[in-house]
Short mmCIF file of C-alpha atoms and ligand atoms in Angstrom, two decimals:
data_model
loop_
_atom_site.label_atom_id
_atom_site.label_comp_id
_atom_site.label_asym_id
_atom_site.label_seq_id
_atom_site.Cartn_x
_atom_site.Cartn_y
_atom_site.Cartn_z
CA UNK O 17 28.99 -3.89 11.82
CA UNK O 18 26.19 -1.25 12.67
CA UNK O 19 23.12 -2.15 12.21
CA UNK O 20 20.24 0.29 12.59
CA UNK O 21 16.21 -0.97 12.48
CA UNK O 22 13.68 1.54 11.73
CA UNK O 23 9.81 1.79 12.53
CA UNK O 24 9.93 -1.72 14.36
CA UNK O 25 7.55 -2.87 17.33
CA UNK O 26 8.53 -4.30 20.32
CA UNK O 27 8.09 -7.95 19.26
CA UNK O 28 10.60 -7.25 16.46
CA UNK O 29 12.85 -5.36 18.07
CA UNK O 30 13.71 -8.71 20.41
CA UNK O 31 13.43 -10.73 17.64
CA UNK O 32 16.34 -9.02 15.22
CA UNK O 33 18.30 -8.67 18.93
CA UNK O 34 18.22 -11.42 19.33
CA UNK O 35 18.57 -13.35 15.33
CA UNK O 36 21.47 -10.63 14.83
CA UNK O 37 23.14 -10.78 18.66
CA UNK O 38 26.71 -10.78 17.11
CA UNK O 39 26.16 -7.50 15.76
CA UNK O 40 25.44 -3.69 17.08
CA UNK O 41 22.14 -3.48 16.47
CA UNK O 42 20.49 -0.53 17.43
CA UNK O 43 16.59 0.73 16.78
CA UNK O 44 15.22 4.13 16.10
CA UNK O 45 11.96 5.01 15.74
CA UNK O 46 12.75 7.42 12.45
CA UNK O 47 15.14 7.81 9.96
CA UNK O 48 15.70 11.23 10.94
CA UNK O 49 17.21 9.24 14.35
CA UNK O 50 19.72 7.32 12.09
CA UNK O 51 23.31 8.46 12.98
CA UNK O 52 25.56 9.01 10.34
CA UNK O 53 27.71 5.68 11.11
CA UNK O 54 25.36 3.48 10.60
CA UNK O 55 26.45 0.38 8.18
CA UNK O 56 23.49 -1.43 7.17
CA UNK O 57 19.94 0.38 8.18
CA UNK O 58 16.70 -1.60 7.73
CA UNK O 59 13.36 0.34 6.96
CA UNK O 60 9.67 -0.11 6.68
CA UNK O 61 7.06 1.83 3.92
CA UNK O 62 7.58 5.27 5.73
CA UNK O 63 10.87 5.85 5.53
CA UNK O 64 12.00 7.60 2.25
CA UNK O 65 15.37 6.69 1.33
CA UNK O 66 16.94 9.43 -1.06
CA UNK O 67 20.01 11.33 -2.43
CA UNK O 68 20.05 13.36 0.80
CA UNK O 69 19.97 10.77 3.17
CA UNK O 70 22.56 8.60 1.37
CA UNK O 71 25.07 11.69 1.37
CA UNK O 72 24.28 12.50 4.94
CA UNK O 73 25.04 8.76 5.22
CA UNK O 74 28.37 7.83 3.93
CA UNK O 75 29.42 4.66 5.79
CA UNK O 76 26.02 2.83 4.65
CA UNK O 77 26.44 0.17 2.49
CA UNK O 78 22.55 -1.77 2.85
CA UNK O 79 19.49 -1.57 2.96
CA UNK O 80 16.96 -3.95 3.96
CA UNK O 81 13.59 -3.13 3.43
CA UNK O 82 10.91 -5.06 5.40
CA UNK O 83 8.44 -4.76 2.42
CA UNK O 84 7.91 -6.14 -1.04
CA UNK O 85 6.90 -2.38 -2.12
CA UNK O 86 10.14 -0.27 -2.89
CA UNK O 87 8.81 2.85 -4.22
CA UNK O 88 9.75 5.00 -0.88
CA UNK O 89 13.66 3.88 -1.67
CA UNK O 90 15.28 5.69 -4.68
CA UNK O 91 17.11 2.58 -6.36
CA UNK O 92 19.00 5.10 -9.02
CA UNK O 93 20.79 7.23 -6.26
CA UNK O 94 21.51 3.59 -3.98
CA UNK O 95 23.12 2.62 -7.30
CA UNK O 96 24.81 5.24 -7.79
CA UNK O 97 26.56 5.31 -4.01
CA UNK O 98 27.10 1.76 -4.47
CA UNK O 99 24.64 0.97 -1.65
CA UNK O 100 23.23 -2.28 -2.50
CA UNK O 101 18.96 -2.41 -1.18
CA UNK O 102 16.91 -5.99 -0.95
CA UNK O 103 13.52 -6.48 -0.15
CA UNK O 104 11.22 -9.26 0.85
CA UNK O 105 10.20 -10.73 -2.34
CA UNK O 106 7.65 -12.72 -1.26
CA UNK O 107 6.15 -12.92 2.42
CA UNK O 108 1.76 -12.62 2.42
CA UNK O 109 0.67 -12.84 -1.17
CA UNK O 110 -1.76 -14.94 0.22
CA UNK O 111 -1.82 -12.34 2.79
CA UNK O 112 -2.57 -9.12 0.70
CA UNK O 113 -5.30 -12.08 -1.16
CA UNK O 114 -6.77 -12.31 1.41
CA UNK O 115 -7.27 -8.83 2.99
CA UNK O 116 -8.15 -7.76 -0.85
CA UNK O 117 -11.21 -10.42 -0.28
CA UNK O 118 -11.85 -8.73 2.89
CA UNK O 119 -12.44 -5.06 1.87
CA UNK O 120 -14.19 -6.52 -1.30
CA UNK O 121 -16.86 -8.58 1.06
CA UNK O 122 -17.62 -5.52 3.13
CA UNK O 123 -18.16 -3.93 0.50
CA UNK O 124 -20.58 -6.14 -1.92
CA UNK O 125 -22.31 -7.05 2.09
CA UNK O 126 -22.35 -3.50 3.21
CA UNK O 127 -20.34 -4.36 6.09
CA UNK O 128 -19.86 -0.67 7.04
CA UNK O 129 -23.68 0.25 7.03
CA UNK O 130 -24.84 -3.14 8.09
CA UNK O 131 -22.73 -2.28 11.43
CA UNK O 132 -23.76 1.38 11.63
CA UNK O 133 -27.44 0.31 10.87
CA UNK O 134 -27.20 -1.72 14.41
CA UNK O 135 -26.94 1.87 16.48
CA UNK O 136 -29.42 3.43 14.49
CA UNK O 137 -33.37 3.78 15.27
CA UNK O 138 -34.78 2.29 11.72
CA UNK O 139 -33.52 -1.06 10.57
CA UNK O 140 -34.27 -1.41 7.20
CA UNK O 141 -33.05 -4.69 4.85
CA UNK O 142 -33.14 -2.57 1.92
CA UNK O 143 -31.14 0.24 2.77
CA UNK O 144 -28.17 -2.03 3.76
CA UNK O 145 -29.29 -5.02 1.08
CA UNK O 146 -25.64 -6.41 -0.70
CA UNK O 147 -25.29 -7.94 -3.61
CA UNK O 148 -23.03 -11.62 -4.73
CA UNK O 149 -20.10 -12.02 -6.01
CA UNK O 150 -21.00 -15.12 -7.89
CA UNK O 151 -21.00 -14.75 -11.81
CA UNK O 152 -19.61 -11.09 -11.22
CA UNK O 153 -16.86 -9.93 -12.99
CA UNK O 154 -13.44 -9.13 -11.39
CA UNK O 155 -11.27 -6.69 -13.24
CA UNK O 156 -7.58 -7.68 -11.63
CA UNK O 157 -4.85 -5.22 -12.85
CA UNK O 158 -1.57 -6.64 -12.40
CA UNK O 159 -1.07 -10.87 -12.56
CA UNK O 160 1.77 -10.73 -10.02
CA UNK O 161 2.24 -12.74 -6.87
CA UNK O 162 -0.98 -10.85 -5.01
CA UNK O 163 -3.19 -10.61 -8.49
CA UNK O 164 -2.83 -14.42 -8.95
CA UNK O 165 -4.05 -15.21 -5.42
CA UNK O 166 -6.35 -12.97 -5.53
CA UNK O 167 -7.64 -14.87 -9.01
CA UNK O 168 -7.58 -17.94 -7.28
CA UNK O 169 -9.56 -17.16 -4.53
CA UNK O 170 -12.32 -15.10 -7.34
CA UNK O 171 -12.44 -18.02 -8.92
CA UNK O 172 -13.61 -20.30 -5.86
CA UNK O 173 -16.43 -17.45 -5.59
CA UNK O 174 -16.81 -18.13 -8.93
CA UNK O 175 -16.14 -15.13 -10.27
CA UNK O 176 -15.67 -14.16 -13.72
CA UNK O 177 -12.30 -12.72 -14.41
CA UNK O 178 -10.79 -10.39 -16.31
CA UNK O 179 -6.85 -9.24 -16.14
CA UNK O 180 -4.66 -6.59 -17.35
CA UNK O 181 -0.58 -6.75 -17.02
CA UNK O 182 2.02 -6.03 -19.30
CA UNK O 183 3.59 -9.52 -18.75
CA UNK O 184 0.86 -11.91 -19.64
CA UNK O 185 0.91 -15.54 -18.25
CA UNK O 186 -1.13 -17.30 -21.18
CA UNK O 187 -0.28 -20.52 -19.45
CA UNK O 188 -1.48 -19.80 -16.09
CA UNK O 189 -4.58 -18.20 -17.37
CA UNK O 190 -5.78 -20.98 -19.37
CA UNK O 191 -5.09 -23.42 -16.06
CA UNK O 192 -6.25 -20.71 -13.77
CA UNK O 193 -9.63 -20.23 -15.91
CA UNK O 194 -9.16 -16.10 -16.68
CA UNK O 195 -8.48 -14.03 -19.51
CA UNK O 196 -6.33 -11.63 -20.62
CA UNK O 197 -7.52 -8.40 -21.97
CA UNK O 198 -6.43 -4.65 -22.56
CA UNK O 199 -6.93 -2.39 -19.70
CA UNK O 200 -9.88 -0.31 -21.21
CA UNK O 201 -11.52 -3.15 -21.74
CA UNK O 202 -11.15 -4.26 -18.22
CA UNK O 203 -11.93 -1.04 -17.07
CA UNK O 204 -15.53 -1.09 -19.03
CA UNK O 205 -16.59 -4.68 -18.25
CA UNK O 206 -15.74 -4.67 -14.42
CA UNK O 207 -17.67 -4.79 -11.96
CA UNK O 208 -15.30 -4.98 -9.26
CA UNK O 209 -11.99 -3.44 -9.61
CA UNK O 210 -8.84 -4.49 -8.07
CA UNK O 211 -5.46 -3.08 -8.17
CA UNK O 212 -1.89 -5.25 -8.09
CA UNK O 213 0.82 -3.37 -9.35
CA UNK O 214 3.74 -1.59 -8.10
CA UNK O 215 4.03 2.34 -7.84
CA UNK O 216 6.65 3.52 -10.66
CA UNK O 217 6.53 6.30 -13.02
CA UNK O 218 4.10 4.63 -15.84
CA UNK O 219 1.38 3.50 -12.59
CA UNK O 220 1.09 6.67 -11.10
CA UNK O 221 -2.62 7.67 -11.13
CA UNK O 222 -3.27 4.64 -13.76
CA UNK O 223 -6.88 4.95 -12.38
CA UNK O 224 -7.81 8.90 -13.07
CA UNK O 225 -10.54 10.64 -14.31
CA UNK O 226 -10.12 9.32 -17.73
CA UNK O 227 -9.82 5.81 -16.34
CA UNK O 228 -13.11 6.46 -14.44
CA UNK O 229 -14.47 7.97 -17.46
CA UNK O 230 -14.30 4.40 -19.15
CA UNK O 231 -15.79 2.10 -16.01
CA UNK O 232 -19.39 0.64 -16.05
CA UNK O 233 -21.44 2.81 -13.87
CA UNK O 234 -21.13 1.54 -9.98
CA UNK O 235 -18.07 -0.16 -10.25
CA UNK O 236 -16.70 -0.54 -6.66
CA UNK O 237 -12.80 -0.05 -6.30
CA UNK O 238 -10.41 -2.48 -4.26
CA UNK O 239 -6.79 -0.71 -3.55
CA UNK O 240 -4.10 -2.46 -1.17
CA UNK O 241 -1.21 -1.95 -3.66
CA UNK O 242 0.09 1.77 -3.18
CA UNK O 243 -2.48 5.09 -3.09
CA UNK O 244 -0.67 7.03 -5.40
CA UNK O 245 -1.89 4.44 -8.28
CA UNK O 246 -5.45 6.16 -7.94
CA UNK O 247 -5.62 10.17 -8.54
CA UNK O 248 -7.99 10.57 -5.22
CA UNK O 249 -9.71 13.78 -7.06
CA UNK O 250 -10.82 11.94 -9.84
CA UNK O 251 -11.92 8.96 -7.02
CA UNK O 252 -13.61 11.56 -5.08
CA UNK O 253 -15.56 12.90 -8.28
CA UNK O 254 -16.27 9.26 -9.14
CA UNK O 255 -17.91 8.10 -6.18
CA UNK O 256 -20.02 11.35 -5.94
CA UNK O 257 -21.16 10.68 -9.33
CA UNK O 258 -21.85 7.03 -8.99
CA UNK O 259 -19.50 6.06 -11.11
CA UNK O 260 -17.91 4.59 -8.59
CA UNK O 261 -20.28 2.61 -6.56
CA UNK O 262 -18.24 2.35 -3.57
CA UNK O 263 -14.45 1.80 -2.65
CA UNK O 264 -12.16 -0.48 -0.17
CA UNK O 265 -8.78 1.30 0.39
CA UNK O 266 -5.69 0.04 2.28
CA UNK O 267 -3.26 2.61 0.94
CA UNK O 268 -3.68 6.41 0.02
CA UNK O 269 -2.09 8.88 -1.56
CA UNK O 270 -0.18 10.86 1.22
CA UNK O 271 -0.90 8.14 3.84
CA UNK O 272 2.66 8.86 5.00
CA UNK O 273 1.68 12.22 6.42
CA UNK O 274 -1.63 10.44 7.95
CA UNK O 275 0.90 7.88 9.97
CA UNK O 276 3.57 10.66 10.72
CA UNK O 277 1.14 12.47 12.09
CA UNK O 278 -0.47 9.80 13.74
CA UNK O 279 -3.93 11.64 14.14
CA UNK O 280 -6.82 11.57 12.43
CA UNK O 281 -7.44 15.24 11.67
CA UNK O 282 -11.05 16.46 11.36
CA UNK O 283 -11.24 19.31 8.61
CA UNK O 284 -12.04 22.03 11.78
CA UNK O 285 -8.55 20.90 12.75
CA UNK O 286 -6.52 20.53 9.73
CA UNK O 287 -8.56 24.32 8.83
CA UNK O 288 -6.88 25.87 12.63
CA UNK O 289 -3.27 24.38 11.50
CA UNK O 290 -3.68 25.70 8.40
CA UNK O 291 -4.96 29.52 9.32
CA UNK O 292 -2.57 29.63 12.72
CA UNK O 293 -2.40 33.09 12.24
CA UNK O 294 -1.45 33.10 8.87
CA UNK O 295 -3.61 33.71 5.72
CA UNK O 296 -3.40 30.98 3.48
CA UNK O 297 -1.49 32.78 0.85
CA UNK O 298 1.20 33.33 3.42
CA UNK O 299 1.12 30.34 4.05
CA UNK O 300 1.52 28.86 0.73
CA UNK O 301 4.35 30.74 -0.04
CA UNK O 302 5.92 30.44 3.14
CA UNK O 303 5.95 26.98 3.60
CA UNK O 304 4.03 24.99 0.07
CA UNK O 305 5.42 21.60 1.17
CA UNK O 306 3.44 21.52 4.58
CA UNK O 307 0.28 23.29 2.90
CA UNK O 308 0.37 20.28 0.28
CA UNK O 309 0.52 17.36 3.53
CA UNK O 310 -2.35 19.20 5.19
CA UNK O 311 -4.56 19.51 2.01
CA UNK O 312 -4.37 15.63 1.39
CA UNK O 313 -4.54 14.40 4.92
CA UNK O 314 -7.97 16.55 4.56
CA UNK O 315 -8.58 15.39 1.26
CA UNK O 316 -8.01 11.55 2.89
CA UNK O 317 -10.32 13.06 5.84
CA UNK O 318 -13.17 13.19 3.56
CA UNK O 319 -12.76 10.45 1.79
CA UNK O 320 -12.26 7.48 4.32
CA UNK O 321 -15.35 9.44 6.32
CA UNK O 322 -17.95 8.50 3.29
CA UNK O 323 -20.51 5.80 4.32
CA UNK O 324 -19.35 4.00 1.17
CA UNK O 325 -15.71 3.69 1.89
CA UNK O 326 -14.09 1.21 3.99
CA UNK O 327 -10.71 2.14 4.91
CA UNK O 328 -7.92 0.17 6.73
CA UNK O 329 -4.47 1.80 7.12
CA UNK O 330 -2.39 -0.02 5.64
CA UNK O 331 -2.76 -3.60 6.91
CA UNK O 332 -3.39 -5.64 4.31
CA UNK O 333 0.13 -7.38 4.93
CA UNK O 334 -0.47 -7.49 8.64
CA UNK O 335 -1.15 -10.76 9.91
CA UNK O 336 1.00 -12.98 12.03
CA UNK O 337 2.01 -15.61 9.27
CA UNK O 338 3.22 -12.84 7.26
CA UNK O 339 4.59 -10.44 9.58
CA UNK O 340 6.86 -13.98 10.89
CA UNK O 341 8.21 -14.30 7.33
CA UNK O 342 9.12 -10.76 6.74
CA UNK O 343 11.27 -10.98 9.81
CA UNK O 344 12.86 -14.19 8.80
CA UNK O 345 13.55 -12.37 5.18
CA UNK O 346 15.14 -10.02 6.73
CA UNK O 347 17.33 -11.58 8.62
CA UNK O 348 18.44 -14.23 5.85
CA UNK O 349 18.70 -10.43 3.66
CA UNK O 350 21.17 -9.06 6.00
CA UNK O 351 23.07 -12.63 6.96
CA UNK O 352 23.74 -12.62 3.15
CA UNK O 353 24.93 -9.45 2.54
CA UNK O 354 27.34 -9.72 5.82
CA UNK O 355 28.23 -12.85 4.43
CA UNK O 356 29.00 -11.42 0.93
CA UNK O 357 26.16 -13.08 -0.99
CA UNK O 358 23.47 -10.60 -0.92
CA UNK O 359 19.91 -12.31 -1.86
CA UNK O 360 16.85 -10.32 -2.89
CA UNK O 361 18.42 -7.34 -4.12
CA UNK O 362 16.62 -5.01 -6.16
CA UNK O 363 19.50 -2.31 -6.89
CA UNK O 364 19.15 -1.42 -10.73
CA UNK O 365 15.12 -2.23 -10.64
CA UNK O 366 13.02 -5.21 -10.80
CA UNK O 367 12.37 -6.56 -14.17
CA UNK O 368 8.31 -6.42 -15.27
P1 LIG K 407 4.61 -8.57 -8.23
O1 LIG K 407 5.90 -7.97 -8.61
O2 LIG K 407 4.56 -10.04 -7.98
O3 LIG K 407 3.51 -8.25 -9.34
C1 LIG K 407 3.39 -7.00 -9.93
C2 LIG K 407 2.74 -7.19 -11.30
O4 LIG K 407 2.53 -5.88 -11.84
C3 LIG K 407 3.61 -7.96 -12.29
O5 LIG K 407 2.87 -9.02 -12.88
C4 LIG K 407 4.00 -6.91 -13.31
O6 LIG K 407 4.15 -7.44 -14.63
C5 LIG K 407 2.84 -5.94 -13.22
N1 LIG K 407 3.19 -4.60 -13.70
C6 LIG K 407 4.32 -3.88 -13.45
N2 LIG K 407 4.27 -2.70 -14.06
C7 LIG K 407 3.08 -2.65 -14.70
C8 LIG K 407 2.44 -1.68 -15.52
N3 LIG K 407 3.05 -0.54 -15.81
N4 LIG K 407 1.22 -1.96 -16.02
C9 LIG K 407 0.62 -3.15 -15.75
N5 LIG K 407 1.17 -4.12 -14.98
C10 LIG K 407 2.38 -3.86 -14.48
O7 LIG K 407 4.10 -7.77 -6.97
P2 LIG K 407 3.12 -8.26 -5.82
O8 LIG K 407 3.90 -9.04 -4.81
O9 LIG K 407 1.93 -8.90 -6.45
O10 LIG K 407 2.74 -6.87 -5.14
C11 LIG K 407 2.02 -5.87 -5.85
C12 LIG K 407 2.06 -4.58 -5.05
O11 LIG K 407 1.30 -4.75 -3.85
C13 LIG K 407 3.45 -4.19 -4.54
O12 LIG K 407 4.17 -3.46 -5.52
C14 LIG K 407 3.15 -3.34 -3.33
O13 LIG K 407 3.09 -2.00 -3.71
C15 LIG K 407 1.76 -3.80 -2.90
N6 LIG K 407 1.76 -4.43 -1.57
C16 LIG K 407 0.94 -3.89 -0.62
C17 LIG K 407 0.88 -4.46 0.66
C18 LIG K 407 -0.03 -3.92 1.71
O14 LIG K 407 0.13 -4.25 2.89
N7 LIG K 407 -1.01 -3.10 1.36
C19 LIG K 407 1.68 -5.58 0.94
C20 LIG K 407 2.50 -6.10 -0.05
C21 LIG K 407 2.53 -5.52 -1.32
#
C-alpha cells in the first residue's frame, strides 16, 4: 500500500517510517508533489483536498488528516469517490485551552507593550497598566471539547461565563458553574470573547460587522478556531473604533497564503508584486485569484502589525503532548483503515 505524508517535519517523518515500516511510505512536502498512485495520503491544515485533486487521484482510497479541523477537505466530493477521510478527534483540547489562556493573558497584561515598553526611552505604568480577569465575563462561543476547557480553566480565574452553542449541555453547565445564553446576548455582555467552533457554511464570518455592532465597547477578541469565522474588515473597523479593545489571533483568514508563502510581506512589498509592471486593472483581470491572496496577506500585514494585536501562526495545537498524540492518532487512523475497521472517520460530516 502507498502511503504518502504531507507537510510533516523531520521528527515525524521518522516517526510514521518507522510506526508504518511495512508499508511504502513516502513524504512530500506539498500536495501538488503527490503522485497520482498514491493509496492512502495523510495531510495537515494547508493542504486543500477537492474534486480536482480526487480525480487527478484515482487510486486513493484515505485520507488521514493530522487535525481535528476538516474544513480544508471537501467531505461531499470524498463521499462521492468513495474515499473514506478521518481525523484526530481529540488530541490538545487542553492544548488549544491552554494557548486560548495564553493570548487572552497577554492581552488583559499587555504582554505585547509591556515587552516593547522595555526598548523604549519612557517607561510609564500607565501606558502599559492591564486589567484582571477575575469577576470578568467570558463570552465562549461553541461548548465543544476546546470551549469546555477553556470554561474550566475561566472558571479557576474565576471568571464569569457566558456560552453560546447550538447543542447545549444543561448538565455540564450547571456542574461546570456557566450559563447558557443566545449569541446576541453573549455578544453584548462580554467582555472577553472567545471563539470554539468549526468553519462550515453557517460559521463563516459569525463575528462581522453586525456582530461587532452588538459587543460592549472594548471587548477584546480571542480566535484559535479557524480565521475565516471573523470577517477581518469588520475586525479591522472594530478595533479602530474601539469597539474592539484589542485582539489575540492564532488563525486568519487567508493564513494559507501567509504559510505558502512563507514570508512576511511588508505592504512596500506586497505593493511591487502587485504593480510588477502591470497596472492593477490588468492585473485583476489577468490573474483575480492571485490579486485576492496578495490583498489579504496585506490585509493580515496590517492587522497582526497593530500594537494591540498579538498574533501567533497557528500554534495553538503545538506543544509536545499534543503534537505526540496526533501522531499516535494517526497511525491507529491508518492501521484501521488497512485493517478494514476505519476509526475516526468523518466522511458524510460530523454531527453538531
Ligand atoms: P468540537 O467539535 O468538540 O466542538 C465544536 C462545538 O461547536 C460543538 O459544541 C458544536 O455544537 C458547536 N457548533 C457547531 N456548529 C455551530 C454553529 N453553527 N453555531 C454554534 N455552535 C456550533 O470541536 P473542538 O475540538 O472544540 O474544536 C473547535 C475548533 O477549534 C475546530 O473546529 C478547529 O477549527 C479549531 N482548532 C484549532 C486548533 C489550532 O491549533 N488553532 C487546534 C485544534 C482545533
Amino acid at each position: 500500500m502507498q502511503i504518502v505524508f504531507v507537510e510533516t517535519e523531520p521528527s515525524e517523518v521518522e516517526y510514521f517510517r518507522e510506526e508504518l515500516r511495512e508499508h511504502d511510505v513516502r513524504f512530500v512536502g506539498a500536495l501538488d508533489e503527490v503522485g497520482a498512485e498514491v493509496e492512502v495520503l495523510s495531510v495537515f491544515i494547508y493542504s486543500r483536498i477537492d474534486a480536482a485533486f480526487l480525480e487527478a487521484h484515482p487510486a486513493l482510497q484515505f485520507i488521514a488528516t493530522r487535525s481535528s479541523g476538516i474544513d480544508h477537505i471537501d467531505l461531499a466530493a470524498c463521499e462521492a469517490r468513495g474515499v473514506d477521510v478521518s481525523f484526530v478527534r481529540s488530541y490538545g483540547e487542553n492544548t488549544v485551552a491552554e494557548h486560548t489562556f495564553a493570548l487572552m493573558l497577554s492581552l488583559s497584561r499587555r504582554i505585547r507593550a509591556s515587552l516593547e515598553a522595555n526598548q523604549k526611552r519612557k517607561f510609564s505604568y500607565e501606558a502599559i497598566r492591564g486589567f484582571d480577569l477575575e469577576k470578568k465575563t467570558l463570552g465562549v462561543i461553541g461548548t465543544g471539547r476546546i470551549g469546555m476547557h477553556t470554561i474550566r480553566i475561566a472558571k479557576a480565574f474565576d471568571m464569569c461565563v457566558l456560552a453560546y452553542d447550538i447543542v447545549e449541555k444543561p448538565l455540564v453547565a450547571a456542574v461546570r458553574g456557566f450559563e447558557y445564553a443566545p449569541l446576541d446576548d453573549v455578544l453584548a455582555a462580554a467582555d472577553i470573547l472567545t471563539l470554539h467552533i468549526p468553519l462550515v457554511p453557517a460559521t463563516h464570518h459569525l463575528l462581522d460587522r453586525a456582530a461587532f455592532a452588538k459587543c460592549k465597547r472594548g471587548v477584546l477578541v480571542i480566535n484559535t478556531s479557524r480565521g475565516a469565522l471573523i470577517e477581518t474588515e469588520a475586525l479591522v473597523e472594530a478595533l479602530d473604533s474601539g469597539i474592539v479593545g484589542a485582539a489575540g489571533l492564532d488563525v486568519l483568514e487567508e493564513e494559507r497564503v501567509m504559510q505558502r508563502e512563507a514570508l512576511n510581506l511588508i505592504g512596500d512589498q506586497i505593493i511591487s508584486k502587485l504593480q510588477s509592471g502591470l497596472t492593477s486593472h490588468e492585473l485583476r483581470v489577468q490573474n483575480p485569484a492571485r490579486i485576492q491572496e496578495l490583498t489579504g496577506l496585506m490585509r493580515n500585514q496590517q492587522l497582526i502589525s497593530r500594537e494591540n494585536v498579538v498574533f501567533t501562526p497557528h500554534t495553538a495545537f503545538n506543544s509536545v503532548e499534543a503534537v505526540a498524540r496526533i501522531g499516535r492518532t494517526t497511525v491507529e487512523n491508518i492501521r484501521g483503515f488497512l485493517e478494514g475497521a476505519p476509526r475516526n472517520t468523518v466522511t458524510g460530516g460530523l454531527e453538531w
